[in-house]
mmCIF file of C-alpha atoms in Angstrom:
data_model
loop_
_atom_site.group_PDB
_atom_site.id
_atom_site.type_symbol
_atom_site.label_atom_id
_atom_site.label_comp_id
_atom_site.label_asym_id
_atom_site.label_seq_id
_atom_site.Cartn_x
_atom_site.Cartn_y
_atom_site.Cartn_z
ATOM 1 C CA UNK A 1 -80.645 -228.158 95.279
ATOM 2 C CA UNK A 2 -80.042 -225.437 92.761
ATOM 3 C CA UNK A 3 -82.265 -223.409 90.707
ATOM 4 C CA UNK A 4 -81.110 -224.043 86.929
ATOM 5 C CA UNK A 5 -82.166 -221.667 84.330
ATOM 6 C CA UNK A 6 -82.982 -224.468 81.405
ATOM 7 C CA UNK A 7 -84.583 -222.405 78.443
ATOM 8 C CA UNK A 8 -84.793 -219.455 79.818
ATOM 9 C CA UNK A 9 -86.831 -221.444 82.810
ATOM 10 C CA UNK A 10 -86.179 -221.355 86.475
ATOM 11 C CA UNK A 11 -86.367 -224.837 87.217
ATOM 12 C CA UNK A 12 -85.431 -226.352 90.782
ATOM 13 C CA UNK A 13 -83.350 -228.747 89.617
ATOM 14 C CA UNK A 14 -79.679 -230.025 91.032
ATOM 15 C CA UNK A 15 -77.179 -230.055 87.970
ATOM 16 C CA UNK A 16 -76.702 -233.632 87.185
ATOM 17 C CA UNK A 17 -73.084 -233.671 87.463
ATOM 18 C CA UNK A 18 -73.920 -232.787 91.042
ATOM 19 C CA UNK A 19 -75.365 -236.099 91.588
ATOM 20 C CA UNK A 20 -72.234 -238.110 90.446
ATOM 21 C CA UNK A 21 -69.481 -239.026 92.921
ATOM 22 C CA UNK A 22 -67.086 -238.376 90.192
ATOM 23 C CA UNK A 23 -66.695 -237.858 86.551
ATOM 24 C CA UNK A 24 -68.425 -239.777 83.852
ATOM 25 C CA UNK A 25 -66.072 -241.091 81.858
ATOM 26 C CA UNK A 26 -66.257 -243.511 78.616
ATOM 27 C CA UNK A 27 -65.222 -247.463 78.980
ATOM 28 C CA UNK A 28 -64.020 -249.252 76.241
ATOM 29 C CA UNK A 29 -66.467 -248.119 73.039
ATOM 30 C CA UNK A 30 -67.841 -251.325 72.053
ATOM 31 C CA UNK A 31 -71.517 -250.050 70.357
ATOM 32 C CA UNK A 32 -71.526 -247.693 67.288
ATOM 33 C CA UNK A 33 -74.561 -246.401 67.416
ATOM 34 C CA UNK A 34 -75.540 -244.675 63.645
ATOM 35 C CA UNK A 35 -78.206 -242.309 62.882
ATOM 36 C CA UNK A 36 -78.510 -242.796 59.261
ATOM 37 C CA UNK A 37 -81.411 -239.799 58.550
ATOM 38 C CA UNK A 38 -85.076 -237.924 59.437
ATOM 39 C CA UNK A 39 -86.609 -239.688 56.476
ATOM 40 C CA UNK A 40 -89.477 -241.351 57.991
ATOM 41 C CA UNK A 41 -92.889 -242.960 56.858
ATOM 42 C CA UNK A 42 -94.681 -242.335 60.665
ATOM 43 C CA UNK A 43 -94.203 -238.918 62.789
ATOM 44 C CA UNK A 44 -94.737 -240.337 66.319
ATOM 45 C CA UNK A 45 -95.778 -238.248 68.955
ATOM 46 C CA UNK A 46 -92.994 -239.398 71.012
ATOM 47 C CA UNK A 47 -90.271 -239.415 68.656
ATOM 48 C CA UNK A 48 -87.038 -237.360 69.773
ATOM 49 C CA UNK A 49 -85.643 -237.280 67.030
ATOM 50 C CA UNK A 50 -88.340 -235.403 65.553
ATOM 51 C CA UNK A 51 -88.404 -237.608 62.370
ATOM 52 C CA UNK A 52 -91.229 -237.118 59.515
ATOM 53 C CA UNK A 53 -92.567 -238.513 56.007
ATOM 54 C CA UNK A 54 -91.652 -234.721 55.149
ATOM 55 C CA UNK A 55 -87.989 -234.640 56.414
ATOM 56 C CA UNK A 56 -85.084 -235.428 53.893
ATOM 57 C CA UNK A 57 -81.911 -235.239 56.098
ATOM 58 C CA UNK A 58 -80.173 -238.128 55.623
ATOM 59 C CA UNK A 59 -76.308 -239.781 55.437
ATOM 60 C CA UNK A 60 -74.392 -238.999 52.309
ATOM 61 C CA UNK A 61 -72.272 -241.087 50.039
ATOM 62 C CA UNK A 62 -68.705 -239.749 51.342
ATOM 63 C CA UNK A 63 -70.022 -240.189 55.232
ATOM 64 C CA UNK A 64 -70.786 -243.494 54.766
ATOM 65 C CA UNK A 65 -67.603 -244.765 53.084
ATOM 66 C CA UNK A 66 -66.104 -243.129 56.347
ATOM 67 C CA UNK A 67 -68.277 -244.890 58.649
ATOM 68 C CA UNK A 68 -67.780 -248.414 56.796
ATOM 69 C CA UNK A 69 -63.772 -247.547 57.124
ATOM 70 C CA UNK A 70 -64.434 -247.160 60.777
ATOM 71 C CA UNK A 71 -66.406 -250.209 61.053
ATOM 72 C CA UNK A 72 -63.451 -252.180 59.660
ATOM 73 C CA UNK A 73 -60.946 -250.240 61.278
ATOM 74 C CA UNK A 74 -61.522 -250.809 64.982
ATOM 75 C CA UNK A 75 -62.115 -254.396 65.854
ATOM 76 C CA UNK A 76 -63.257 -253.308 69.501
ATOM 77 C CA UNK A 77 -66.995 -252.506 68.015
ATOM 78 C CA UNK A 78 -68.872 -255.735 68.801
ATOM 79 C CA UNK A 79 -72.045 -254.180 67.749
ATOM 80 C CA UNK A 80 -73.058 -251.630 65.469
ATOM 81 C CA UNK A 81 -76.719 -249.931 66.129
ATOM 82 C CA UNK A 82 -78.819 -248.090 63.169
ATOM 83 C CA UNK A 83 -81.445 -245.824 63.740
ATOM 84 C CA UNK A 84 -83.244 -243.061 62.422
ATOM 85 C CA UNK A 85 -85.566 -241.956 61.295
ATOM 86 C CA UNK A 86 -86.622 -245.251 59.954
ATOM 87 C CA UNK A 87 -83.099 -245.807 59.503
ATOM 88 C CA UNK A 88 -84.272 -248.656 56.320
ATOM 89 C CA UNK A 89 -85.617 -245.255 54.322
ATOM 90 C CA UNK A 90 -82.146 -243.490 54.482
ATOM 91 C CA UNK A 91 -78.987 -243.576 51.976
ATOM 92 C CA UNK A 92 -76.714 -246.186 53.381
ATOM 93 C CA UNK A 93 -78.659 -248.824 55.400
ATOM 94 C CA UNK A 94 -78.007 -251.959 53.464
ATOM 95 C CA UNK A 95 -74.036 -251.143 52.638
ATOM 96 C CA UNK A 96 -73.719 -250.254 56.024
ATOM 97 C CA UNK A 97 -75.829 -253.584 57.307
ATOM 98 C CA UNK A 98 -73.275 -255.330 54.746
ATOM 99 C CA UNK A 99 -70.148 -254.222 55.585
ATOM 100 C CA UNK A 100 -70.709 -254.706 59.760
ATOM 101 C CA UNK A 101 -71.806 -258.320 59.190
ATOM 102 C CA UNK A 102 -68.775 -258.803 56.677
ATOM 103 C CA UNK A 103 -66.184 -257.673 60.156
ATOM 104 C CA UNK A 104 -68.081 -259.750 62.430
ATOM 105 C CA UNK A 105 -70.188 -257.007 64.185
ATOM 106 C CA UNK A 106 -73.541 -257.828 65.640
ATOM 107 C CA UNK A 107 -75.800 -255.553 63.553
ATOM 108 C CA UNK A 108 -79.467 -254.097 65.187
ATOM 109 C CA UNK A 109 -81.772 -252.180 63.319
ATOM 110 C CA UNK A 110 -84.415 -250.251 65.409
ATOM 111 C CA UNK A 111 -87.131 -250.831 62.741
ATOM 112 C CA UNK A 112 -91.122 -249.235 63.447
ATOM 113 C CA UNK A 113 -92.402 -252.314 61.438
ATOM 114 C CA UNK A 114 -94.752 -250.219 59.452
ATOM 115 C CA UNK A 115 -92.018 -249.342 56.788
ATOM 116 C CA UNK A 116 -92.151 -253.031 55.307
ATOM 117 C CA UNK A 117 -95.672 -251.963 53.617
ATOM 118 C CA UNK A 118 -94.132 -248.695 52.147
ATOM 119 C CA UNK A 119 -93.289 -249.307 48.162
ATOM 120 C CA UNK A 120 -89.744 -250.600 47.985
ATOM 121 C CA UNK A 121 -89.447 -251.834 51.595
ATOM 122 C CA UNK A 122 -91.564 -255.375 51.328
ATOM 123 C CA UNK A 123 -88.275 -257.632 51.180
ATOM 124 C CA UNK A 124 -87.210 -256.694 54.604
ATOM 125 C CA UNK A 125 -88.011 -258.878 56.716
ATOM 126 C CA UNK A 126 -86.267 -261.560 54.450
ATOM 127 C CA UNK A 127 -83.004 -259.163 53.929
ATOM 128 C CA UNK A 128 -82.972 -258.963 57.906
ATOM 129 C CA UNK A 129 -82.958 -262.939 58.540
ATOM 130 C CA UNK A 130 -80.498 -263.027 55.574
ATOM 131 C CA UNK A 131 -77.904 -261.178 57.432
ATOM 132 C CA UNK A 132 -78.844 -262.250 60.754
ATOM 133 C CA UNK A 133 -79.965 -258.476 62.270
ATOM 134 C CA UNK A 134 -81.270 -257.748 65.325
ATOM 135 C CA UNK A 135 -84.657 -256.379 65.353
ATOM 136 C CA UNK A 136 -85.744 -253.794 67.824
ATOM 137 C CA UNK A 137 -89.140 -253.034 66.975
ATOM 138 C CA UNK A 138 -91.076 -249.878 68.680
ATOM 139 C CA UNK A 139 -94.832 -251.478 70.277
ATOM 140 C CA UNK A 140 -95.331 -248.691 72.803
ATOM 141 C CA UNK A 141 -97.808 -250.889 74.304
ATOM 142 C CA UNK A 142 -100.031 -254.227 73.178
ATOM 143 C CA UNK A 143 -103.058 -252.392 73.000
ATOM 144 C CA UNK A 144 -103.925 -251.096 69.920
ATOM 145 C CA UNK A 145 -105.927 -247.669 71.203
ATOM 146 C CA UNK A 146 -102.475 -246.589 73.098
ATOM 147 C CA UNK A 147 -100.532 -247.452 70.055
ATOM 148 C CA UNK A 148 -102.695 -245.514 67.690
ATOM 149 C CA UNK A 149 -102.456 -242.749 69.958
ATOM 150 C CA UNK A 150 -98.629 -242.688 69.954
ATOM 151 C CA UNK A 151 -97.506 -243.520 66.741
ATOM 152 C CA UNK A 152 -100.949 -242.953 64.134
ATOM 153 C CA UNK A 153 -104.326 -244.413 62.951
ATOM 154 C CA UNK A 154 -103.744 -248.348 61.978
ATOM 155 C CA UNK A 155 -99.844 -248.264 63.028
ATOM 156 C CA UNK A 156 -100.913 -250.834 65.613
ATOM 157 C CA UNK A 157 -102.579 -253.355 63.157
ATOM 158 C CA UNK A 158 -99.586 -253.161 60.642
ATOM 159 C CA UNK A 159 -97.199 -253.752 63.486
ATOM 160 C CA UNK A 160 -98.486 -257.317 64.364
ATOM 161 C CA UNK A 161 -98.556 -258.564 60.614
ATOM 162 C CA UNK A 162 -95.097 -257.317 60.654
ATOM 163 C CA UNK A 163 -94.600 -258.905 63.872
ATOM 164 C CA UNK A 164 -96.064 -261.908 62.267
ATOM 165 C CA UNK A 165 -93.885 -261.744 58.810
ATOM 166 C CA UNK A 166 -90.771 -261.316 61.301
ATOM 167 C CA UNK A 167 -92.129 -264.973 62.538
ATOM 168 C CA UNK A 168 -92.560 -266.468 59.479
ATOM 169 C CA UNK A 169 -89.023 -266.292 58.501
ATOM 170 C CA UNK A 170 -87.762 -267.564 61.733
ATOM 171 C CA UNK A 171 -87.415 -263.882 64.505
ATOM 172 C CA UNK A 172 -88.138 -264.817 67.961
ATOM 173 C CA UNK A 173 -88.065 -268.453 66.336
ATOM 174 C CA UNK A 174 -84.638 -268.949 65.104
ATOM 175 C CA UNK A 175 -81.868 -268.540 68.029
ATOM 176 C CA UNK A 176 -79.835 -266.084 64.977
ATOM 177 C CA UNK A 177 -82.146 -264.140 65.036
ATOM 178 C CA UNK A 178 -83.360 -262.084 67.488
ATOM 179 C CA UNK A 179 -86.616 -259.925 67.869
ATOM 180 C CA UNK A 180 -86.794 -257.680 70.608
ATOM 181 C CA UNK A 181 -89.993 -254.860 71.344
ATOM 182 C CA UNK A 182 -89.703 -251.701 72.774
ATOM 183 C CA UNK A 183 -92.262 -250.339 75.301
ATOM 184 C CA UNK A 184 -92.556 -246.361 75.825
ATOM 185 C CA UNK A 185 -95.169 -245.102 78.528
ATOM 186 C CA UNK A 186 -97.868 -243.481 76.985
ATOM 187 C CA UNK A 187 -96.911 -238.898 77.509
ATOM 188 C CA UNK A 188 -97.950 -237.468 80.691
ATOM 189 C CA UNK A 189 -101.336 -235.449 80.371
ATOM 190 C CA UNK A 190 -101.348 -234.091 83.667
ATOM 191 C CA UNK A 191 -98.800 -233.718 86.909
ATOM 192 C CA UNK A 192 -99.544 -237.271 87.617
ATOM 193 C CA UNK A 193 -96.274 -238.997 86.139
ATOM 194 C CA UNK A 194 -95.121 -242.799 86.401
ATOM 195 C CA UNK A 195 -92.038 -244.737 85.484
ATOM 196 C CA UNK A 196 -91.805 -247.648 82.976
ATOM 197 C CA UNK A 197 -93.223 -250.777 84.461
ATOM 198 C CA UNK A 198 -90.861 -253.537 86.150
ATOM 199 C CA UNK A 199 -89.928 -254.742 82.719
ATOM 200 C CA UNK A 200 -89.188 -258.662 83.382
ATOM 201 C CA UNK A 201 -93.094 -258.565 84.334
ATOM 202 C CA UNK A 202 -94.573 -256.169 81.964
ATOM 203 C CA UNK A 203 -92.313 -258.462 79.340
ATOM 204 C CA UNK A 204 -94.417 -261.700 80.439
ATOM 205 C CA UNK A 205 -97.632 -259.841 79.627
ATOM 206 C CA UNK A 206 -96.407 -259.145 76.384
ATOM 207 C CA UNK A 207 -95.763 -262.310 75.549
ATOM 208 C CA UNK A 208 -98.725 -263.813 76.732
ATOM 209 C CA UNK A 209 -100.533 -261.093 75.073
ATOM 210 C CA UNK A 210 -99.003 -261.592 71.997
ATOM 211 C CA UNK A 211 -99.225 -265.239 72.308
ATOM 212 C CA UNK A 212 -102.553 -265.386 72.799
ATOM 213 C CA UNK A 213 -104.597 -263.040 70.463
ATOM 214 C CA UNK A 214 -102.070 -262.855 67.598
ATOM 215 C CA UNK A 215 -99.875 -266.010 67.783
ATOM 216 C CA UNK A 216 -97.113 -263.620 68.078
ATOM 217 C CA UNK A 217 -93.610 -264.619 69.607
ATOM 218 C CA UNK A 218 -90.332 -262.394 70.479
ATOM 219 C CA UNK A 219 -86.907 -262.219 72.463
ATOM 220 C CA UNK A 220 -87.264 -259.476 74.940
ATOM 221 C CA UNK A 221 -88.780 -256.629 75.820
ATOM 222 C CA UNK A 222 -86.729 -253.030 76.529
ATOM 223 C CA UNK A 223 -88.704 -250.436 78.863
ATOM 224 C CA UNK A 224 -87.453 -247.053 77.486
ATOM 225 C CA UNK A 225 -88.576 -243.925 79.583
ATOM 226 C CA UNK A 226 -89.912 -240.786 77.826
ATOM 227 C CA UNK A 227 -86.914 -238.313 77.801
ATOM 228 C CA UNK A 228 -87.886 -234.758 77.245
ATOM 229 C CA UNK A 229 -86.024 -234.181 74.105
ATOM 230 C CA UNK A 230 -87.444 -233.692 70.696
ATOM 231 C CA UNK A 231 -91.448 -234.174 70.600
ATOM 232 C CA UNK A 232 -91.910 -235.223 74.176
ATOM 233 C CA UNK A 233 -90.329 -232.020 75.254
ATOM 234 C CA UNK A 234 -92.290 -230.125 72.837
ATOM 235 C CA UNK A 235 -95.414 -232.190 74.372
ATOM 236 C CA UNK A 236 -94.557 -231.308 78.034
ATOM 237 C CA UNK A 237 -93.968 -227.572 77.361
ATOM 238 C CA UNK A 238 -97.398 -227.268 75.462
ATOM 239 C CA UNK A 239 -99.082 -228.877 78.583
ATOM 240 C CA UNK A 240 -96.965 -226.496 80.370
ATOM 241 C CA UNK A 241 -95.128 -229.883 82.606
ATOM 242 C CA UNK A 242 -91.722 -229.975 81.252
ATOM 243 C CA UNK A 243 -90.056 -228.466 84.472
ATOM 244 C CA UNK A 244 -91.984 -230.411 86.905
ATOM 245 C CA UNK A 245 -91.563 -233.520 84.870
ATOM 246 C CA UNK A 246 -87.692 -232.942 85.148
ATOM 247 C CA UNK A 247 -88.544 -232.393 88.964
ATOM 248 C CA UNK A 248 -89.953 -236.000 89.269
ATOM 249 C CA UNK A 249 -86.996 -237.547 86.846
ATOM 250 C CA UNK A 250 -84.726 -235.912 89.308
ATOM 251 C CA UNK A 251 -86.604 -237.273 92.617
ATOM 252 C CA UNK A 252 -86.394 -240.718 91.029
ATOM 253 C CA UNK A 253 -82.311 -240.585 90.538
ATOM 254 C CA UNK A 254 -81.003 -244.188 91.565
ATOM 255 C CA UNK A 255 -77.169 -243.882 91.360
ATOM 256 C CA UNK A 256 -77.220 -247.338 90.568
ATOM 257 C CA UNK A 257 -77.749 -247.029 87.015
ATOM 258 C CA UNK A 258 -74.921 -244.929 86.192
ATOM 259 C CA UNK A 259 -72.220 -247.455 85.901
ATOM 260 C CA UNK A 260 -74.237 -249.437 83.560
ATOM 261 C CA UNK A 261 -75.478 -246.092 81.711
ATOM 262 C CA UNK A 262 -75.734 -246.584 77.507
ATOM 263 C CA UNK A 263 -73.198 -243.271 76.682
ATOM 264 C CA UNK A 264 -70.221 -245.188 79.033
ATOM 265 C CA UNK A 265 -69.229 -247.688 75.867
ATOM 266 C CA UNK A 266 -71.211 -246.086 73.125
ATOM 267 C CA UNK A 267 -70.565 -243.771 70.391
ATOM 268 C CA UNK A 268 -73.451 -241.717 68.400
ATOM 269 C CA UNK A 269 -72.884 -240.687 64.721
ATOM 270 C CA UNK A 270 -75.200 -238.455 62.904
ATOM 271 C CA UNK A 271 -76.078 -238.318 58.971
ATOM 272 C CA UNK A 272 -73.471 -235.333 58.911
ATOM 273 C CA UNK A 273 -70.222 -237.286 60.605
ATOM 274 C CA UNK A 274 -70.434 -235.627 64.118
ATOM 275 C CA UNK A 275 -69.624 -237.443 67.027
ATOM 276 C CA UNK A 276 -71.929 -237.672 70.215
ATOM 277 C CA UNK A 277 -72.029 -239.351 73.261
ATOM 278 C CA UNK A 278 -75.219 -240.880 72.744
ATOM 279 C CA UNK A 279 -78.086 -240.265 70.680
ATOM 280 C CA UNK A 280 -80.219 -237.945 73.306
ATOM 281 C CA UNK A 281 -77.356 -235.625 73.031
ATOM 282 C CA UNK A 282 -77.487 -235.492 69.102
ATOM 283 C CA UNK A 283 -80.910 -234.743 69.418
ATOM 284 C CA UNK A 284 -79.918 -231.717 71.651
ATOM 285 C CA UNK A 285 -77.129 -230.918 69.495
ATOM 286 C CA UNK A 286 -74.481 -231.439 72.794
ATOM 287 C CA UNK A 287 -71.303 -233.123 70.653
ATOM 288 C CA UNK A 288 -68.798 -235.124 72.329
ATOM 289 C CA UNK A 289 -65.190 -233.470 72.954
ATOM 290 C CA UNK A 290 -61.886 -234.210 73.143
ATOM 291 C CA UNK A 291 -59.833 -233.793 76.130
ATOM 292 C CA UNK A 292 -58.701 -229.676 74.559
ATOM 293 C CA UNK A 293 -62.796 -229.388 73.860
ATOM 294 C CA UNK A 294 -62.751 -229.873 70.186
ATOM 295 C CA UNK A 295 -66.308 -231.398 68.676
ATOM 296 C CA UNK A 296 -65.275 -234.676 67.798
ATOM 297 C CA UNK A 297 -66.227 -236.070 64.171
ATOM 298 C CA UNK A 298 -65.787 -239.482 62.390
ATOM 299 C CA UNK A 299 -62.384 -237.975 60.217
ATOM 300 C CA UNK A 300 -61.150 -237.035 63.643
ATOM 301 C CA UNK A 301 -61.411 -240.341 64.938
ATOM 302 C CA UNK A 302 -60.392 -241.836 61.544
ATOM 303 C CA UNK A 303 -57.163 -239.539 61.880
ATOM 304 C CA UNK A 304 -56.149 -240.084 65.026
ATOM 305 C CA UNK A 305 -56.636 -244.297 64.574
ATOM 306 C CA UNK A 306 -58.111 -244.062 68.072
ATOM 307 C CA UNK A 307 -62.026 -244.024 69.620
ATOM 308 C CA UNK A 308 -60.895 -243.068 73.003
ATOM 309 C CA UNK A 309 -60.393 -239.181 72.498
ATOM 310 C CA UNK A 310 -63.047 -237.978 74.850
ATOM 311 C CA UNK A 311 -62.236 -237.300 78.276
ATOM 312 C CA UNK A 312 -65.445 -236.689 80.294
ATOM 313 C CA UNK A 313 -69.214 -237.483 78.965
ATOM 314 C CA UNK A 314 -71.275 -234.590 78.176
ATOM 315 C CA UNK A 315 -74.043 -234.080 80.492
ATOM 316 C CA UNK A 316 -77.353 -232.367 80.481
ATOM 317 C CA UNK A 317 -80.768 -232.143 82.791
ATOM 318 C CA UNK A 318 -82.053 -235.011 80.501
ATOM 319 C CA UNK A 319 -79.934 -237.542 81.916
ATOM 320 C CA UNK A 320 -81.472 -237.799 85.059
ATOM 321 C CA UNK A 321 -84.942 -239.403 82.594
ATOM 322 C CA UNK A 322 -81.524 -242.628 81.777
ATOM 323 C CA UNK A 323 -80.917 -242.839 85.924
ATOM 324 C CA UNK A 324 -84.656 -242.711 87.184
ATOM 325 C CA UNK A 325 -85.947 -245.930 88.723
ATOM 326 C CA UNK A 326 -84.490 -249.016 87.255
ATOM 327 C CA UNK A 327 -82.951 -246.758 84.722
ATOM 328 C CA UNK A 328 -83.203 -246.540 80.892
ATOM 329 C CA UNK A 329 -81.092 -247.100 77.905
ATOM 330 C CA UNK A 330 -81.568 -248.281 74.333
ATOM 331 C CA UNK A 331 -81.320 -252.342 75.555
ATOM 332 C CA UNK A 332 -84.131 -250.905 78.543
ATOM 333 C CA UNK A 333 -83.708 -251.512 81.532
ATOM 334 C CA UNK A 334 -80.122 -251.208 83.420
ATOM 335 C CA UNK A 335 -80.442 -252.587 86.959
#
């Protein structure tokens, strides 16, 4: 083990790239994954991509003609991914949404359910089953006081009649279309830290939960751990835990997970046309680079009529919060 120096902090922490018996290195990209903007109706205390009702970054019109040309270009995307943000409030959703059903691309939307009761937003749920989108939907947990807690007063209540308008036209229902929930352990208070829950068990409480007290049903449910990027970092280094939290991310390291890690087959795009690995490393402002080191962007990539110009994944001490325990990734998760 090494001490690291990780903002200006001593930390006793082995470099990740350490860990790895060689390399990481990209398979064939097969998930665009598309930050479309800050814009935001909730500011969640867990949200790494520090997203707001006052932010007003978003995609502009000439980025997302580019991204729709890439969509159509390379028939090896199978699925592309939008986020935000709430990535409905941002320039661009529906053409994008539009133009990835219209190649044959499975389309998700990571939605926080809340925005369908925001002016203008009502007719999602029917726009979603209209062009068959996956719904990932953020309930941190299915009790409404940890909920609250995470995300803001009432968030929890307007997430199940969401839940249940996602029903009534056929999510969880329909075998088209799919409704999945995404569970984030509540932040760490103290030195005492824990991993997501076995998530094939913690998915069957759900359901029976859900079942039970709100006549709620869904597809599956994605166990995402808390990586310390954005507000949870900004969380841990108020309660003064971010190095030791890194620490017990680090002492959980199951080299397992990295074959199956989310940045091996993934591309992530921000609102300004830069290229990243995945979307922890936009957040951290790491870009992904091309075998000479050049930041890669979508004209690059457009240019070049190619998505396989990087040679080796960036890396960072956050990684090791995607290979602890069972591992985490945006589909939860990976062994």
């Amino acid at each position: 083990m090494q001490t690291q120096t990780i903002n200006s902090v001593d930390i006793k922490l082995t470099p990740f790239t350490q860990k790895l018996s060689q390399p990481l290195t990209k398979k064939t990209i097969s998930v665009l994954q598309i930050n479309l903007g800050k814009r935001c109706n909730l500011a969640c205390t867990h949200c790494h991509v520090e997203a707001g009702p006052k932010r007003t970054e978003e995609l502009s019109k000439e980025i997302c003609e580019q991204l729709i040309e890439l969509i159509h270009k390379f028939p090896e995307i199978k699925i592309v991914d939008l986020t935000g943000g709430a990535p409905e409030m941002n320039y661009g959703f529906k053409p994008l949404v539009e133009a990835a059903r219209q190649a044959g691309k499975q389309v998700i939307v990571r939605s926080n359910l809340t925005i369908y009761f925001v002016d203008d937003f009502g007719d999602l749920p029917e726009y979603f089953a209209k062009h068959q989108v996956r719904v990932v939907a953020s309930l941190p947990c299915y009790l409404a006081d940890n909920v609250d807690k995470m995300r803001g007063s009432g968030v929890f209540d307007s997430s199940i009649k969401a839940l249940q308008l996602l029903n009534e036209v056929g999510y969880g229902k329909n075998p088209d279309l799919i409704l999945d929930l995404v569970y984030n352990p509540q932040l760490p208070q103290g030195e005492k830290f824990s991993l997501a829950p076995e998530q094939t068990k913690l998915e069957k409480d759900y359901k029976m939960f859900l079942q039970e007290h709100f006549n709620i049903v869904f597809n599956n449910l994605f166990t995402i751990t808390n990586l310390p990027v954005g507000r949870t970092k900004m969380h841990l280094e108020r309660k003064k835990l971010y190095s030791s939290y890194l620490q017990f991310l680090e002492s959980n390291f199951n080299a397992s997970t990295v074959e199956h890690l989310m940045c091996r087959d993934e591309l992530s795009i921000d609102y300004l046309g830069n290229v990243y690995d995945c979307d922890f490393n936009q957040m951290m402002n790491l870009p992904a680079k091309t075998s000479n080191g050049e930041a890669l962007t979508i004209g690059k990539l457009l240019e070049a009529g190619s998505l396989d110009l990087i040679n080796e994944i960036q890396t960072a001490a956050y990684c090791y919060g995607c290979t602890a325990g069972c591992g985490s990734s945006c589909g939860g998760a990976l062994v």
